[in-house]
Coordinates of C-alpha atoms (C1' of nucleotides) and ligand atoms in Angstrom, one line a residue:
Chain A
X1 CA 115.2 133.1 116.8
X2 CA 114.7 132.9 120.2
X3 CA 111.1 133.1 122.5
X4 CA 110.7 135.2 125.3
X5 CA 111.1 134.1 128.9
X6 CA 107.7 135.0 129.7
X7 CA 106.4 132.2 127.7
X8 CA 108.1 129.9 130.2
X9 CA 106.6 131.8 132.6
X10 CA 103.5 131.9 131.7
X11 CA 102.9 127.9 131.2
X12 CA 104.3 127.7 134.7
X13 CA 101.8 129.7 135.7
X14 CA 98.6 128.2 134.0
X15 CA 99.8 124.8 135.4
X16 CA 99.5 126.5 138.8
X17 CA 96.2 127.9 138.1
X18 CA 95.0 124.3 136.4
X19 CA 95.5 123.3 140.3
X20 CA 93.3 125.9 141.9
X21 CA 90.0 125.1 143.5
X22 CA 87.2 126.3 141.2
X23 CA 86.1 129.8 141.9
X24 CA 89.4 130.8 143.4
X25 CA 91.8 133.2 142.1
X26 CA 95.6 133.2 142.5
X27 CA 97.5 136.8 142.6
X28 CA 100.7 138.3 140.6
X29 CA 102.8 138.1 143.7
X30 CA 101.7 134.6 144.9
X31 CA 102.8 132.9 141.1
X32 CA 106.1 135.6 141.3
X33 CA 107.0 134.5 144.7
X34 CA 106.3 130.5 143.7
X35 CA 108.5 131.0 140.9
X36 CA 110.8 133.3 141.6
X37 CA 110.3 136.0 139.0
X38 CA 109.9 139.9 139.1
X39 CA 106.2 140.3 139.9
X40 CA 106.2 143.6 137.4
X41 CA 107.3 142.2 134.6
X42 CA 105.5 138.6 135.0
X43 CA 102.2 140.7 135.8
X44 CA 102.7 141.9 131.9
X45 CA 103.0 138.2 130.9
X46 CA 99.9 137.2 132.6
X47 CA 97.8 140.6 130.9
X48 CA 98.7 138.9 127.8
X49 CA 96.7 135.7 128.6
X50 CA 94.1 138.0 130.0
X51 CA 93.7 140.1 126.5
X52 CA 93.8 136.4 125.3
X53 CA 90.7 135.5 126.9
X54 CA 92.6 132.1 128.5
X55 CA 92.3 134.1 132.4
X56 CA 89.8 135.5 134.1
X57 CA 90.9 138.0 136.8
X58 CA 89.0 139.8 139.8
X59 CA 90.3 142.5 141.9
X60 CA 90.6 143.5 145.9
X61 CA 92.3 141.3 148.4
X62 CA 91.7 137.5 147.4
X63 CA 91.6 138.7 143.9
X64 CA 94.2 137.8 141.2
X65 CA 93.8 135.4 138.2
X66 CA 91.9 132.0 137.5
X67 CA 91.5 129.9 134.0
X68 CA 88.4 131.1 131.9
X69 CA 88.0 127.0 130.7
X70 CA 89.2 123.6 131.7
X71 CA 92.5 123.1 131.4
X72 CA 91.4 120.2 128.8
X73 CA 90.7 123.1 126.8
X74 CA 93.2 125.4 126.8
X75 CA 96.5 124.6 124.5
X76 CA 99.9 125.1 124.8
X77 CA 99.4 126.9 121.8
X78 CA 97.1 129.0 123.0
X79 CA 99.5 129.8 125.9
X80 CA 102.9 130.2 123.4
X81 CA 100.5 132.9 121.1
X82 CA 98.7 134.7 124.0
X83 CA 102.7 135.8 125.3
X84 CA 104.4 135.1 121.9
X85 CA 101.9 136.7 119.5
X86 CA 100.2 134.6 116.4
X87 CA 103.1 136.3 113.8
X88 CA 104.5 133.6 111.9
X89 CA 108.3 132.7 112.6
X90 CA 109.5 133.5 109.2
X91 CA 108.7 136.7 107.1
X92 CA 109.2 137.1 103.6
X93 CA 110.3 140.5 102.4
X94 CA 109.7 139.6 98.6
X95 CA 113.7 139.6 97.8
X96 CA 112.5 137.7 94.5
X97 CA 110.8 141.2 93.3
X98 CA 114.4 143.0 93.2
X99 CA 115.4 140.9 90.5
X100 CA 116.8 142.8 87.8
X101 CA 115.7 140.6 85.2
X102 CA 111.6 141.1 86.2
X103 CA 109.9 142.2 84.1
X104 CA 108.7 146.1 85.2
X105 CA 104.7 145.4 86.8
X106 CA 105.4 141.9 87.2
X107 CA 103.1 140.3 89.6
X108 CA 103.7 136.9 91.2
X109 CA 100.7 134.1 91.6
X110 CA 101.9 132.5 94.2
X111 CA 103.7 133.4 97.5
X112 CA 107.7 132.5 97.1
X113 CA 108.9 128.5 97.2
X114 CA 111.1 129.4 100.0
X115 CA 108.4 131.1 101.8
X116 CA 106.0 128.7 101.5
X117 CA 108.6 125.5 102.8
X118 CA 109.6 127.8 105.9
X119 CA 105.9 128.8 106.6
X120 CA 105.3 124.4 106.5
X121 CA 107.7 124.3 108.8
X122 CA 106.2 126.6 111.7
X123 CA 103.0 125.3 111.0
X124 CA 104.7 122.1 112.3
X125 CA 105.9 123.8 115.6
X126 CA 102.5 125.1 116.0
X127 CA 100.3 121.9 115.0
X128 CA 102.7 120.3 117.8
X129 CA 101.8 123.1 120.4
X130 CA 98.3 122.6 119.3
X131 CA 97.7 119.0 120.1
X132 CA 99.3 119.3 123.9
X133 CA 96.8 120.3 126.3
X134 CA 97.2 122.0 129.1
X135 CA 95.4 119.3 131.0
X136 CA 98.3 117.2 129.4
X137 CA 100.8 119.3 131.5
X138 CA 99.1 119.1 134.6
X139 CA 99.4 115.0 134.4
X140 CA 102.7 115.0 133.3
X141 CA 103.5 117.0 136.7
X142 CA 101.3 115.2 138.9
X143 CA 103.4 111.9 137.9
X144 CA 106.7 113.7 137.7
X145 CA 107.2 115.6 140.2
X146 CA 107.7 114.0 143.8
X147 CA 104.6 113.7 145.9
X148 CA 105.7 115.3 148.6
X149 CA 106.6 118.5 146.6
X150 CA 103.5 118.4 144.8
X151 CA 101.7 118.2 148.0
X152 CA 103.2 121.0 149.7
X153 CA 103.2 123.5 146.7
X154 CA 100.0 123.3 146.6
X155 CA 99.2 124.1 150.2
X156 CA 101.5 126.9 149.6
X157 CA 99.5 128.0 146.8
X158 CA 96.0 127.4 148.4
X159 CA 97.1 129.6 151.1
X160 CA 97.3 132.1 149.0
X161 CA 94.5 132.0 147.0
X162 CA 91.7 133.8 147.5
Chain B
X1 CA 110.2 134.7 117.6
X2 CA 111.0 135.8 115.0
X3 CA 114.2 134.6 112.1
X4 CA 116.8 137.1 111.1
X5 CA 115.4 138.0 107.6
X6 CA 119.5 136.7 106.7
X7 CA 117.4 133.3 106.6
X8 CA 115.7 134.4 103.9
X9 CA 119.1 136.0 102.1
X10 CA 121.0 132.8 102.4
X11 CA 117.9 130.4 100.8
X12 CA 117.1 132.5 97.8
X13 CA 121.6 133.4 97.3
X14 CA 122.1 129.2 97.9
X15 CA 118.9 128.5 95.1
X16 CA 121.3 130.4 92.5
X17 CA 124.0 129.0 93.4
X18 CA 122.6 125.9 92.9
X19 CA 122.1 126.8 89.6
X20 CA 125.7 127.7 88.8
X21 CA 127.8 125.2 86.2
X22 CA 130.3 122.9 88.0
X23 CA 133.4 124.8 88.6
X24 CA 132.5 128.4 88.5
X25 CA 131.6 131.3 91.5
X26 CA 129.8 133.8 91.9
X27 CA 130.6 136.8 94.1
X28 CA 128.7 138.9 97.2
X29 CA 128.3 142.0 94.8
X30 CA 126.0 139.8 92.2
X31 CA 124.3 138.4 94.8
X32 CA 123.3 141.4 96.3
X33 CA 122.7 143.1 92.8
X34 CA 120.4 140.5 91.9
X35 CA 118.5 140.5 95.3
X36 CA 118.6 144.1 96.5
X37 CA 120.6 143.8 99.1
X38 CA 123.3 146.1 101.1
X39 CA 126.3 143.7 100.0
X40 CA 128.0 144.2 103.4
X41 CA 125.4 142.7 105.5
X42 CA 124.7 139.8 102.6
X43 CA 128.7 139.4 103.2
X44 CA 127.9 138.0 107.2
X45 CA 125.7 135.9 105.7
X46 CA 127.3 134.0 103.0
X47 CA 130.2 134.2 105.9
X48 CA 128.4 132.2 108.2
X49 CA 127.2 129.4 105.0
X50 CA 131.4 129.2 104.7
X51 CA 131.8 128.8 108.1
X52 CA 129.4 125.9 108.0
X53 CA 131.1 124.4 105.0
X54 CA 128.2 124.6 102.9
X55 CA 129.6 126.9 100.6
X56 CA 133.7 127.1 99.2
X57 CA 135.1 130.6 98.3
X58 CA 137.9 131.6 96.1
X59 CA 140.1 135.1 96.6
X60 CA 140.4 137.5 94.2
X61 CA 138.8 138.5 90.6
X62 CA 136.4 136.2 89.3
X63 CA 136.2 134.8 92.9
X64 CA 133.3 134.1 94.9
X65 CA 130.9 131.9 96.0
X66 CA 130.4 128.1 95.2
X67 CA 128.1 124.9 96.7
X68 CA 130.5 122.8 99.2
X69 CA 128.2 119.9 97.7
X70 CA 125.4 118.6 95.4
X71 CA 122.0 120.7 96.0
X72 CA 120.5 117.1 97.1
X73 CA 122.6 116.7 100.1
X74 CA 122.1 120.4 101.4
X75 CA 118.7 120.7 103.7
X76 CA 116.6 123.7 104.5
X77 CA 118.0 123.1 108.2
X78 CA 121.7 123.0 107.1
X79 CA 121.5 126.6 105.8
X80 CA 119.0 128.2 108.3
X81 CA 121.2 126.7 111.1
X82 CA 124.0 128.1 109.5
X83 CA 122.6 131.9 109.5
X84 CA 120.4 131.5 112.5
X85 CA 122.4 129.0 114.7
X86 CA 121.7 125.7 116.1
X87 CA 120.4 126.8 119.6
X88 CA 116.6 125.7 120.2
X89 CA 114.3 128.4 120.1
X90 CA 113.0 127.6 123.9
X91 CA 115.1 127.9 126.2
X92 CA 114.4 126.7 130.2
X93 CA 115.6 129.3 132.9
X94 CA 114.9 126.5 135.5
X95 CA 112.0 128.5 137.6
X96 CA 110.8 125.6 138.9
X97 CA 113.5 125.3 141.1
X98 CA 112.4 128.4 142.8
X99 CA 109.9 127.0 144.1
X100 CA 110.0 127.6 147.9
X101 CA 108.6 124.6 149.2
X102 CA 111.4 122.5 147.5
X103 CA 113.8 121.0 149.9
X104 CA 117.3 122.2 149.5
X105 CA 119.5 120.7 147.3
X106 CA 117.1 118.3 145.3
X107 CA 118.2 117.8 142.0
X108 CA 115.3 117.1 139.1
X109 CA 116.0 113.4 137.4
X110 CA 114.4 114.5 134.0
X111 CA 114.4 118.2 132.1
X112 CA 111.1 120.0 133.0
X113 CA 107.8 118.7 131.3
X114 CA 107.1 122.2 129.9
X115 CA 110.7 122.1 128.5
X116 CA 110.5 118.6 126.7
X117 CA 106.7 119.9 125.0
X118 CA 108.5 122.8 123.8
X119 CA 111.5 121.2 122.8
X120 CA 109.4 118.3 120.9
X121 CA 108.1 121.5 118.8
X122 CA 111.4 122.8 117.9
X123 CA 112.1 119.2 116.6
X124 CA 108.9 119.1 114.4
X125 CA 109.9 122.6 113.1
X126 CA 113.5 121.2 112.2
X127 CA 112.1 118.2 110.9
X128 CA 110.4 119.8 108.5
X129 CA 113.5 121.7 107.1
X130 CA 115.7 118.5 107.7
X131 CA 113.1 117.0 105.1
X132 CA 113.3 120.1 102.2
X133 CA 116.5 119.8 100.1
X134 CA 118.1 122.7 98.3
X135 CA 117.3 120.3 95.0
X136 CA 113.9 119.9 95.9
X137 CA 113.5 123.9 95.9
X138 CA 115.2 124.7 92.5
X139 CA 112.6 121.9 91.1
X140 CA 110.0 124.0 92.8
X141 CA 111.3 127.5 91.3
X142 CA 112.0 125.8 87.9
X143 CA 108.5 124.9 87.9
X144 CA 107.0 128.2 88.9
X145 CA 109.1 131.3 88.0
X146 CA 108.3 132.2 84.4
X147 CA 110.6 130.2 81.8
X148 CA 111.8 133.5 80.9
X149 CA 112.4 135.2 83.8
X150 CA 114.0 131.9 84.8
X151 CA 116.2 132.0 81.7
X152 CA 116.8 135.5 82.0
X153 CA 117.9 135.6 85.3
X154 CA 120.8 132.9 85.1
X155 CA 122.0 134.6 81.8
X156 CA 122.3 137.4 84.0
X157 CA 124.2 135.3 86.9
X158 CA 126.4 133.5 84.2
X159 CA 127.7 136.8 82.8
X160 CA 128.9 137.5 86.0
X161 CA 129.8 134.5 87.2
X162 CA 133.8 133.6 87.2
Chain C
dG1 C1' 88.1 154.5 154.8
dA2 C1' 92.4 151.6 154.4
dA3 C1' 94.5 147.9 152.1
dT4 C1' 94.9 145.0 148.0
dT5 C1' 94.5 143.9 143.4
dA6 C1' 94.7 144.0 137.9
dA7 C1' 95.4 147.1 134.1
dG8 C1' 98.0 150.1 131.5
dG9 C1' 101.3 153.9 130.5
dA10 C1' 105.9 155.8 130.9
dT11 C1' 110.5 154.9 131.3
dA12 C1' 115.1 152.7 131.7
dT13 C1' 118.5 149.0 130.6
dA14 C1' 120.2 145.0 128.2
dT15 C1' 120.5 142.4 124.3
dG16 C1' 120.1 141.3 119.4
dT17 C1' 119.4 142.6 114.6
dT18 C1' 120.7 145.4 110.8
dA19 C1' 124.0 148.0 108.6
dT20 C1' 128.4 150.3 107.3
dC21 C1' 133.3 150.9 107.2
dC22 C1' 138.0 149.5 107.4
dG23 C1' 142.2 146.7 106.9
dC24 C1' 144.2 142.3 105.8
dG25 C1' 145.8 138.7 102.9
dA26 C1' 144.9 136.0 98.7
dA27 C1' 144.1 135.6 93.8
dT28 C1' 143.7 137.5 89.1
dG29 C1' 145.1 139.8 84.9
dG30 C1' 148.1 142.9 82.7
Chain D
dC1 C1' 155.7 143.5 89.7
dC2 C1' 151.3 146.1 90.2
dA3 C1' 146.6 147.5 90.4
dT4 C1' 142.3 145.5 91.0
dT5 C1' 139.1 142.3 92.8
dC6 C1' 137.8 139.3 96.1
dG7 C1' 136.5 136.9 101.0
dC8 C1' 137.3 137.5 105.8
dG9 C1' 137.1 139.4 110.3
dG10 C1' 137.0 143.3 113.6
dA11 C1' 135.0 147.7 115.1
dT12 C1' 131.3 150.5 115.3
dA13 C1' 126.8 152.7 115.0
dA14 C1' 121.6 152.7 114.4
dC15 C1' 117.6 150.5 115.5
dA16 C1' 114.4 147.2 117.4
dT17 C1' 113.0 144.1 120.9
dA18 C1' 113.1 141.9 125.4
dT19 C1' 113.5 142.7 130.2
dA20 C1' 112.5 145.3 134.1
dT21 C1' 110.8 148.9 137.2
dC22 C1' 107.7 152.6 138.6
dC23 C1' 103.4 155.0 138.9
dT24 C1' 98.5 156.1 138.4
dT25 C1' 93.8 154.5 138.1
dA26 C1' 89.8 152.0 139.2
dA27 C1' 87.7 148.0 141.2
dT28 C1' 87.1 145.1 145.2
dT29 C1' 87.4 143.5 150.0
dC30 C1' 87.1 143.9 154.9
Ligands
LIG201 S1 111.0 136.3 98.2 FE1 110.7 136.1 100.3 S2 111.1 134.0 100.7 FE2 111.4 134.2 98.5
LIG202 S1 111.5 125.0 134.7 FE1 112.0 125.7 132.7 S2 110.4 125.0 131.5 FE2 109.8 124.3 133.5

DNA sequence: GAATTAAGGATATATGTTATCCGCGAATGG
DNA sequence: CCATTCGCGGATAACATATATCCTTAATTC
């Protein structure tokens, strides 16, 4: 079980775009070049969170992406499912029904014990996702990360942004 | 993200062998009878629970599978660690070192904030399994499974048990 | 009109999962 | 001793998914 890269990507990204200047718009290559990804592939990443309603994009020269709320309303949840997809972690493929010993037509009331423990279990990964915001992130980063750094990525990034 | 559906194979083979009497095994080809599964591929798995001493095996007829311990000392996370492996589901590629405007050389005091979020998630989802012992399911199918499909079931495993 | 952008389709490659087959050595039962 | 039954590990193939690139289209800017 592992998750893609793009989800790393893709926070990366959003933590960028939590920075911008409203009404601004970053592109695909600006956020590729920042991060040092192929700007193909991370362009798929960021249609995800597009379809996902967290981005709003524009096109032309100064166009690229911006965030469609505050970032105090956008989860890392949000983020992980938009690139990830909402499908739970563990699926049951009814094993229990190939039991020799059912009954023919036997129908079970409940979803499977085991089933139902693993499925506790990702709701815990996602309540945790849930409750950081992407605001969160953004603070974290701000204290964090040198000033001087901080400073001069984002005159990179304003440079860039359209 | 998604868990090799072995996960599921190991849980439901371990909850019979839980039920076994103290002493005896049971072998891949009942397990896979009584589940519906190619016994091959079921063989990797029950590999992997011996590898990670959950499980003892004996050679030969009458041979098979047996619990390395009590059913209370065995957690959900023992056994899906054992299939699925101990490596966290997130894993950082270190992008943020690619950012161009960082000064050559500077080395990051503390794991990336993103990381340690996603990482805190991947705790609460072990957490949960760390919590669910192999007892506590039997209880839970003892409870629910139909007595006599419950009874039925281990009459079948018993017969073929050695 | 020329340049730039996001979006989406097609395609290629790499990796991981699922599955099967085989040979080995150990244990059992006759 | 011998045939059978096992777990174990290696090799291999089929299939799915992740990663990556390329191309076309339509919208926007200047
Ligand atoms: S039958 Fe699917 S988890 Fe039990
Ligand atoms: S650099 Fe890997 S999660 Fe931030």
């Amino acid at each position: 079980m592992i998750l893609k890269s793009q989800v790393e990507w893709a926070l990366h990204c959003c933590a960028i775009l939590a920075g911008l200047p409203d009404g601004s718009y970053l592109s695909t290559k600006a956020l590729a070049e920042l991060h040092g990804l192929p700007k193909e592939y991370l362009s798929k990443a960021l249609q995800s969170l597009s379809q996902a309603s967290l981005v709003e994009t524009t096109l032309g020269p100064s166009g690229g992406y911006r965030l469609a709320r505050p970032s105090s309303e956008i989860s890392f949840l949000d983020i992980v499912e938009a690139v990830e997809g909402k499908a739970r972690s563990f699926t049951c493929t009814n094993i229990r029904e190939n039991n020799p010993c059912r009954p023919a037509g036997y129908c079970d009331s409940k979803p499977c014990a085991v089933a139902r423990v693993m499925w506790e279990a990702d709701e815990a990964w996602r309540n945790t996702l849930r409750r950081v915001r992407l605001s969160d992130l953004v603070d974290t980063l701000s204290e964090e990360v040198p000033p001087d750094i901080w400073r001069s990525t984002f005159e990179w990034v304003l440079k860039r942004a359209g």
